[in-house]
Every structure is written in structure tokens, then in C-alpha cells.
Amino acid sequence: MTITPEQADRWAQTATAGPWYVHTDPDGTLIHDDTGNMCIAVERAGSDYLEADLHLAAAAPELAQTIAGMTEEWGVERDRPGTAYIDGTVARWINWVGDEARARKACVISPRGGNPRLVRRLVGPVEMTE
């Protein structure tokens, strides 16, 4: 399943607001919000879930907000002429551009490097590291 930023935003806008918490007792497991509102309930008897599954489910509001905040970045990936990796495969490099139209144009007309292919990735906000 691929989750787009638009889908994640719709889910984040219509679901119970986070953060969500996991509470386990002998009868089952409850995932609830700050006010105690039940978001998800799982019966312990006969369930094959893992503890990590519950914490992943409880992270759903934050995950949806993170994905909703991502944007597309487009680029052109090409062979790096005369360069190969140790395993013999051809080295490739990517020139990232702002939008799909510019990337498509660069993929067709640019003479730099061989075997161009259009690529896309989702990225979050830029963070200063140093």
C-alpha cells in the first residue's frame, strides 16, 4: 500500500487527534488518546498481534501528520560514464529538480550521462544539522 500525503492528511484531519497511548490489561488492549477516548481495542484472547504492532498503531496520528507534510521531489537518474562499483554495476547519479515537468524535460534533452530515467521521492522539511 502506498500512502500519499493527501491520503495521510485526510486521515489526520478525520481521525481522533494524537497522541495515542497503549494500555494493556488481562482482558485486552486499549489504544486511547489524552482524554481516555478509546481509539482501538484488541481482545487478548486468540489474538496473534505482537506488542510492537500495538505501538505502531498508537503512532498512527503522528505518522499521518509526518506523511501529510511531505512533498514530491523529482529528478533524473543517469549512468556515470566510465565509473563502476566494486561489483561491476555502473555507478549512477541523480540530479534533483523542483518539479515533474522540469525533470521530464531534463530527462529527454540533457546530454549529460547515459540511460536517463525519471525518479521521484517524498521528502520532509529540510532540517539544519550543523
XYZ file of C-alpha atoms in Angstrom:
130
model
C 0.000 0.000 0.000
C 1.318 3.423 -0.918
C 0.111 6.278 1.269
C 0.164 9.680 -0.388
C 0.496 12.930 1.547
C -3.086 13.771 0.510
C -4.442 10.484 1.957
C -2.461 10.944 5.151
C -3.786 14.487 5.520
C -7.406 13.299 5.114
C -6.834 10.606 7.747
C -5.121 13.011 10.127
C -7.982 15.516 9.768
C -10.757 12.969 10.414
C -9.218 10.579 12.987
C -9.028 11.070 16.723
C -6.198 13.507 17.431
C -2.988 12.099 18.897
C -1.019 11.313 20.806
C -2.370 7.804 21.351
C -1.300 5.503 24.180
C -1.306 1.718 24.636
C -2.911 0.282 27.781
C -2.829 -3.494 28.245
C -4.770 -5.443 30.869
C -5.765 -9.139 31.230
C -8.950 -8.641 29.169
C -7.341 -6.963 26.196
C -5.569 -3.921 24.926
C -6.879 -0.424 24.504
C -5.311 2.364 22.498
C -6.624 5.701 23.747
C -5.999 9.437 23.465
C -5.190 12.008 26.174
C -8.820 12.209 27.296
C -9.211 8.424 27.628
C -11.260 8.220 24.436
C -10.882 4.687 23.005
C -9.347 4.705 19.525
C -8.636 0.983 19.033
C -9.481 -2.056 21.173
C -7.926 -5.515 20.754
C -9.074 -8.653 22.579
C -6.143 -10.503 24.068
C -7.692 -13.989 23.780
C -6.937 -15.585 20.425
C -5.003 -12.593 19.054
C -1.750 -13.098 17.167
C -0.612 -9.473 17.422
C 2.838 -8.505 18.590
C 3.466 -5.844 21.213
C 5.249 -3.771 18.539
C 2.051 -3.845 16.424
C 0.214 -2.010 19.189
C 2.832 0.705 19.476
C 2.886 1.114 15.703
C -0.901 1.510 15.718
C -0.636 4.041 18.551
C 1.831 6.066 16.450
C -0.736 6.427 13.631
C -1.640 10.105 14.265
C 1.998 11.225 14.265
C 2.839 9.067 11.243
C -0.113 10.517 9.307
C 0.984 14.079 10.131
C 4.566 13.326 9.063
C 3.479 11.851 5.732
C 0.971 14.664 5.161
C 3.834 17.169 5.496
C 5.944 15.538 2.781
C 6.341 16.870 -0.748
C 7.425 15.300 -4.026
C 10.914 15.848 -5.337
C 11.643 14.872 -8.954
C 14.933 14.029 -10.569
C 16.790 12.380 -13.421
C 18.993 9.403 -12.644
C 21.804 8.614 -15.115
C 24.799 6.346 -15.547
C 28.064 7.950 -14.502
C 30.247 7.461 -17.604
C 33.393 5.400 -17.056
C 32.600 4.620 -13.418
C 31.615 1.294 -11.906
C 31.090 -0.005 -8.399
C 33.180 -2.856 -6.977
C 30.536 -5.391 -8.011
C 30.808 -4.197 -11.633
C 27.468 -2.380 -11.838
C 27.520 1.046 -13.409
C 27.572 3.947 -10.960
C 24.539 6.226 -11.230
C 23.896 9.784 -10.074
C 20.719 11.797 -9.631
C 20.147 15.428 -10.475
C 17.192 16.580 -8.333
C 14.948 19.314 -9.746
C 11.887 21.074 -8.375
C 9.006 19.594 -10.305
C 7.919 16.822 -12.644
C 7.762 18.961 -15.807
C 11.363 20.169 -15.416
C 12.567 16.649 -14.604
C 10.831 15.210 -17.684
C 12.408 17.882 -19.869
C 15.863 17.262 -18.379
C 15.417 13.521 -18.849
C 14.875 13.949 -22.587
C 17.188 16.765 -23.671
C 20.225 16.696 -21.388
C 23.306 15.084 -22.939
C 24.980 14.553 -19.531
C 25.332 10.846 -18.805
C 23.601 7.854 -20.275
C 20.453 5.825 -19.735
C 18.404 8.552 -18.046
C 15.325 7.628 -16.040
C 12.766 9.768 -14.261
C 12.675 9.299 -10.469
C 10.527 10.671 -7.662
C 10.725 10.624 -3.890
C 8.771 12.026 -0.985
C 10.745 14.290 1.317
C 10.044 16.031 4.589
C 11.113 19.537 5.592
C 14.800 20.390 5.433
C 16.480 20.265 8.851
C 19.664 22.134 9.736
C 22.269 19.672 11.042
C 25.330 21.878 11.542
